[in-house]
Amino acid sequence: MGTLNEDLQKYSDELFTKGDLKAGLKLVGEISGAIAIGGLALTVMTSWLPAIGITVGAGTIAKVTYEVAKGYAAMPSDERKEIRAAISWLKGGFNLGDRLID
């Protein structure tokens, strides 16, 4: 079992379901919920900003990744996959049509 960054590289071609992405965004929001930008909680921001073409800032992604990575190794394998889906998507690692399956 690797760290989050190691697993993101190891599973760089991994396919995700819509459920993986949705659950991953929820987990990321729960773990890093203290991070707010302009009064919007991360969970709200990740729900609609990328969908309308507004990217999340690199600093925010770095903070979120750092917070999530702290407990990543101790998570069950399904939650680790969901986290990889969310972090990959937030980092621009895939478009919803590229690596997202039904």
mmCIF file with all atom_site columns, C-alpha atoms in Angstrom:
data_model
loop_
_atom_site.group_PDB
_atom_site.id
_atom_site.type_symbol
_atom_site.label_atom_id
_atom_site.label_alt_id
_atom_site.label_comp_id
_atom_site.label_asym_id
_atom_site.label_entity_id
_atom_site.label_seq_id
_atom_site.pdbx_PDB_ins_code
_atom_site.Cartn_x
_atom_site.Cartn_y
_atom_site.Cartn_z
_atom_site.occupancy
_atom_site.B_iso_or_equiv
_atom_site.pdbx_formal_charge
_atom_site.auth_seq_id
_atom_site.auth_comp_id
_atom_site.auth_asym_id
_atom_site.auth_atom_id
_atom_site.pdbx_PDB_model_num
ATOM 1   C CA . MET A 1 1   ? 0.000   0.000  0.000   1.00 0.00 ? 1   MET A CA 1
ATOM 2   C CA . GLY A 1 2   ? 1.532   3.285  -1.100  1.00 0.00 ? 2   GLY A CA 1
ATOM 3   C CA . THR A 1 3   ? 1.063   6.896  -0.317  1.00 0.00 ? 3   THR A CA 1
ATOM 4   C CA . LEU A 1 4   ? -1.539  8.944  -2.158  1.00 0.00 ? 4   LEU A CA 1
ATOM 5   C CA . ASN A 1 5   ? 1.011   10.447 -4.559  1.00 0.00 ? 5   ASN A CA 1
ATOM 6   C CA . GLU A 1 6   ? 2.589   7.037  -5.241  1.00 0.00 ? 6   GLU A CA 1
ATOM 7   C CA . ASP A 1 7   ? -0.825  5.504  -5.922  1.00 0.00 ? 7   ASP A CA 1
ATOM 8   C CA . LEU A 1 8   ? -1.856  8.389  -8.189  1.00 0.00 ? 8   LEU A CA 1
ATOM 9   C CA . GLN A 1 9   ? 1.179   7.599  -10.329 1.00 0.00 ? 9   GLN A CA 1
ATOM 10  C CA . LYS A 1 10  ? 0.800   3.823  -10.066 1.00 0.00 ? 10  LYS A CA 1
ATOM 11  C CA . TYR A 1 11  ? -2.874  3.922  -11.064 1.00 0.00 ? 11  TYR A CA 1
ATOM 12  C CA . SER A 1 12  ? -2.600  6.795  -13.552 1.00 0.00 ? 12  SER A CA 1
ATOM 13  C CA . ASP A 1 13  ? -4.759  4.942  -16.132 1.00 0.00 ? 13  ASP A CA 1
ATOM 14  C CA . GLU A 1 14  ? -7.351  3.715  -13.623 1.00 0.00 ? 14  GLU A CA 1
ATOM 15  C CA . LEU A 1 15  ? -11.002 3.886  -14.653 1.00 0.00 ? 15  LEU A CA 1
ATOM 16  C CA . PHE A 1 16  ? -13.585 5.284  -12.258 1.00 0.00 ? 16  PHE A CA 1
ATOM 17  C CA . THR A 1 17  ? -17.353 5.134  -12.001 1.00 0.00 ? 17  THR A CA 1
ATOM 18  C CA . LYS A 1 18  ? -19.487 8.202  -11.431 1.00 0.00 ? 18  LYS A CA 1
ATOM 19  C CA . GLY A 1 19  ? -20.108 6.759  -7.977  1.00 0.00 ? 19  GLY A CA 1
ATOM 20  C CA . ASP A 1 20  ? -16.352 6.647  -7.283  1.00 0.00 ? 20  ASP A CA 1
ATOM 21  C CA . LEU A 1 21  ? -16.010 10.312 -8.199  1.00 0.00 ? 21  LEU A CA 1
ATOM 22  C CA . LYS A 1 22  ? -19.069 11.418 -6.240  1.00 0.00 ? 22  LYS A CA 1
ATOM 23  C CA . ALA A 1 23  ? -18.048 9.438  -3.145  1.00 0.00 ? 23  ALA A CA 1
ATOM 24  C CA . GLY A 1 24  ? -14.461 10.653 -3.475  1.00 0.00 ? 24  GLY A CA 1
ATOM 25  C CA . LEU A 1 25  ? -15.536 14.292 -3.616  1.00 0.00 ? 25  LEU A CA 1
ATOM 26  C CA . LYS A 1 26  ? -17.671 13.726 -0.535  1.00 0.00 ? 26  LYS A CA 1
ATOM 27  C CA . LEU A 1 27  ? -14.745 12.120 1.329   1.00 0.00 ? 27  LEU A CA 1
ATOM 28  C CA . VAL A 1 28  ? -12.371 14.889 0.271   1.00 0.00 ? 28  VAL A CA 1
ATOM 29  C CA . GLY A 1 29  ? -14.879 17.462 1.473   1.00 0.00 ? 29  GLY A CA 1
ATOM 30  C CA . GLU A 1 30  ? -15.325 15.710 4.805   1.00 0.00 ? 30  GLU A CA 1
ATOM 31  C CA . ILE A 1 31  ? -11.596 15.343 5.384   1.00 0.00 ? 31  ILE A CA 1
ATOM 32  C CA . SER A 1 32  ? -10.611 18.835 4.308   1.00 0.00 ? 32  SER A CA 1
ATOM 33  C CA . GLY A 1 33  ? -13.870 20.571 5.177   1.00 0.00 ? 33  GLY A CA 1
ATOM 34  C CA . ALA A 1 34  ? -12.091 23.237 7.194   1.00 0.00 ? 34  ALA A CA 1
ATOM 35  C CA . ILE A 1 35  ? -10.652 24.701 3.996   1.00 0.00 ? 35  ILE A CA 1
ATOM 36  C CA . ALA A 1 36  ? -12.906 27.431 2.657   1.00 0.00 ? 36  ALA A CA 1
ATOM 37  C CA . ILE A 1 37  ? -12.395 29.870 -0.142  1.00 0.00 ? 37  ILE A CA 1
ATOM 38  C CA . GLY A 1 38  ? -14.405 33.040 -0.440  1.00 0.00 ? 38  GLY A CA 1
ATOM 39  C CA . GLY A 1 39  ? -16.893 31.653 2.060   1.00 0.00 ? 39  GLY A CA 1
ATOM 40  C CA . LEU A 1 40  ? -17.658 28.536 -0.002  1.00 0.00 ? 40  LEU A CA 1
ATOM 41  C CA . ALA A 1 41  ? -16.955 25.170 1.514   1.00 0.00 ? 41  ALA A CA 1
ATOM 42  C CA . LEU A 1 42  ? -14.825 22.867 -0.594  1.00 0.00 ? 42  LEU A CA 1
ATOM 43  C CA . THR A 1 43  ? -17.663 20.395 -1.072  1.00 0.00 ? 43  THR A CA 1
ATOM 44  C CA . VAL A 1 44  ? -19.864 23.041 -2.644  1.00 0.00 ? 44  VAL A CA 1
ATOM 45  C CA . MET A 1 45  ? -17.008 24.364 -4.751  1.00 0.00 ? 45  MET A CA 1
ATOM 46  C CA . THR A 1 46  ? -16.039 20.975 -6.148  1.00 0.00 ? 46  THR A CA 1
ATOM 47  C CA . SER A 1 47  ? -19.664 20.214 -6.956  1.00 0.00 ? 47  SER A CA 1
ATOM 48  C CA . TRP A 1 48  ? -20.224 23.006 -9.428  1.00 0.00 ? 48  TRP A CA 1
ATOM 49  C CA . LEU A 1 49  ? -17.101 24.991 -10.355 1.00 0.00 ? 49  LEU A CA 1
ATOM 50  C CA . PRO A 1 50  ? -15.333 22.330 -12.471 1.00 0.00 ? 50  PRO A CA 1
ATOM 51  C CA . ALA A 1 51  ? -18.637 21.495 -14.135 1.00 0.00 ? 51  ALA A CA 1
ATOM 52  C CA . ILE A 1 52  ? -18.843 25.007 -15.567 1.00 0.00 ? 52  ILE A CA 1
ATOM 53  C CA . GLY A 1 53  ? -15.197 25.185 -16.568 1.00 0.00 ? 53  GLY A CA 1
ATOM 54  C CA . ILE A 1 54  ? -13.759 27.074 -13.593 1.00 0.00 ? 54  ILE A CA 1
ATOM 55  C CA . THR A 1 55  ? -10.664 25.356 -12.291 1.00 0.00 ? 55  THR A CA 1
ATOM 56  C CA . VAL A 1 56  ? -9.746  25.009 -8.648  1.00 0.00 ? 56  VAL A CA 1
ATOM 57  C CA . GLY A 1 57  ? -6.518  26.829 -7.759  1.00 0.00 ? 57  GLY A CA 1
ATOM 58  C CA . ALA A 1 58  ? -3.254  24.913 -7.426  1.00 0.00 ? 58  ALA A CA 1
ATOM 59  C CA . GLY A 1 59  ? -2.788  26.091 -3.836  1.00 0.00 ? 59  GLY A CA 1
ATOM 60  C CA . THR A 1 60  ? -6.193  24.792 -2.857  1.00 0.00 ? 60  THR A CA 1
ATOM 61  C CA . ILE A 1 61  ? -5.561  21.458 -4.540  1.00 0.00 ? 61  ILE A CA 1
ATOM 62  C CA . ALA A 1 62  ? -2.207  21.178 -2.753  1.00 0.00 ? 62  ALA A CA 1
ATOM 63  C CA . LYS A 1 63  ? -3.826  21.863 0.644   1.00 0.00 ? 63  LYS A CA 1
ATOM 64  C CA . VAL A 1 64  ? -6.629  19.408 -0.029  1.00 0.00 ? 64  VAL A CA 1
ATOM 65  C CA . THR A 1 65  ? -4.208  16.729 -1.232  1.00 0.00 ? 65  THR A CA 1
ATOM 66  C CA . TYR A 1 66  ? -2.025  17.232 1.837   1.00 0.00 ? 66  TYR A CA 1
ATOM 67  C CA . GLU A 1 67  ? -4.982  16.868 4.220   1.00 0.00 ? 67  GLU A CA 1
ATOM 68  C CA . VAL A 1 68  ? -6.355  13.802 2.446   1.00 0.00 ? 68  VAL A CA 1
ATOM 69  C CA . ALA A 1 69  ? -2.918  12.157 2.141   1.00 0.00 ? 69  ALA A CA 1
ATOM 70  C CA . LYS A 1 70  ? -2.434  12.139 5.930   1.00 0.00 ? 70  LYS A CA 1
ATOM 71  C CA . GLY A 1 71  ? -4.935  9.323  6.453   1.00 0.00 ? 71  GLY A CA 1
ATOM 72  C CA . TYR A 1 72  ? -4.968  7.790  2.981   1.00 0.00 ? 72  TYR A CA 1
ATOM 73  C CA . ALA A 1 73  ? -2.910  4.680  3.789   1.00 0.00 ? 73  ALA A CA 1
ATOM 74  C CA . ALA A 1 74  ? -5.229  3.715  6.658   1.00 0.00 ? 74  ALA A CA 1
ATOM 75  C CA . MET A 1 75  ? -8.390  3.875  4.530   1.00 0.00 ? 75  MET A CA 1
ATOM 76  C CA . PRO A 1 76  ? -10.115 0.805  3.101   1.00 0.00 ? 76  PRO A CA 1
ATOM 77  C CA . SER A 1 77  ? -9.242  0.073  -0.537  1.00 0.00 ? 77  SER A CA 1
ATOM 78  C CA . ASP A 1 78  ? -12.611 1.272  -1.879  1.00 0.00 ? 78  ASP A CA 1
ATOM 79  C CA . GLU A 1 79  ? -12.214 4.650  -0.156  1.00 0.00 ? 79  GLU A CA 1
ATOM 80  C CA . ARG A 1 80  ? -8.642  4.949  -1.443  1.00 0.00 ? 80  ARG A CA 1
ATOM 81  C CA . LYS A 1 81  ? -9.943  4.446  -4.994  1.00 0.00 ? 81  LYS A CA 1
ATOM 82  C CA . GLU A 1 82  ? -12.629 7.082  -4.436  1.00 0.00 ? 82  GLU A CA 1
ATOM 83  C CA . ILE A 1 83  ? -10.014 9.509  -3.111  1.00 0.00 ? 83  ILE A CA 1
ATOM 84  C CA . ARG A 1 84  ? -7.821  8.834  -6.165  1.00 0.00 ? 84  ARG A CA 1
ATOM 85  C CA . ALA A 1 85  ? -10.806 9.568  -8.416  1.00 0.00 ? 85  ALA A CA 1
ATOM 86  C CA . ALA A 1 86  ? -11.518 12.890 -6.723  1.00 0.00 ? 86  ALA A CA 1
ATOM 87  C CA . ILE A 1 87  ? -7.915  14.070 -6.469  1.00 0.00 ? 87  ILE A CA 1
ATOM 88  C CA . SER A 1 88  ? -7.139  12.996 -10.055 1.00 0.00 ? 88  SER A CA 1
ATOM 89  C CA . TRP A 1 89  ? -10.177 14.882 -11.287 1.00 0.00 ? 89  TRP A CA 1
ATOM 90  C CA . LEU A 1 90  ? -9.402  17.995 -9.233  1.00 0.00 ? 90  LEU A CA 1
ATOM 91  C CA . LYS A 1 91  ? -5.836  17.995 -10.547 1.00 0.00 ? 91  LYS A CA 1
ATOM 92  C CA . GLY A 1 92  ? -7.151  17.764 -14.094 1.00 0.00 ? 92  GLY A CA 1
ATOM 93  C CA . GLY A 1 93  ? -5.970  14.179 -14.464 1.00 0.00 ? 93  GLY A CA 1
ATOM 94  C CA . PHE A 1 94  ? -9.014  13.222 -16.502 1.00 0.00 ? 94  PHE A CA 1
ATOM 95  C CA . ASN A 1 95  ? -12.100 14.644 -18.137 1.00 0.00 ? 95  ASN A CA 1
ATOM 96  C CA . LEU A 1 96  ? -15.393 13.123 -17.207 1.00 0.00 ? 96  LEU A CA 1
ATOM 97  C CA . GLY A 1 97  ? -15.496 11.219 -20.501 1.00 0.00 ? 97  GLY A CA 1
ATOM 98  C CA . ASP A 1 98  ? -11.918 9.912  -20.454 1.00 0.00 ? 98  ASP A CA 1
ATOM 99  C CA . ARG A 1 99  ? -11.616 7.640  -17.443 1.00 0.00 ? 99  ARG A CA 1
ATOM 100 C CA . LEU A 1 100 ? -15.162 7.645  -16.109 1.00 0.00 ? 100 LEU A CA 1
ATOM 101 C CA . ILE A 1 101 ? -17.252 4.532  -16.714 1.00 0.00 ? 101 ILE A CA 1
ATOM 102 C CA . ASP A 1 102 ? -20.864 3.800  -15.812 1.00 0.00 ? 102 ASP A CA 1
#
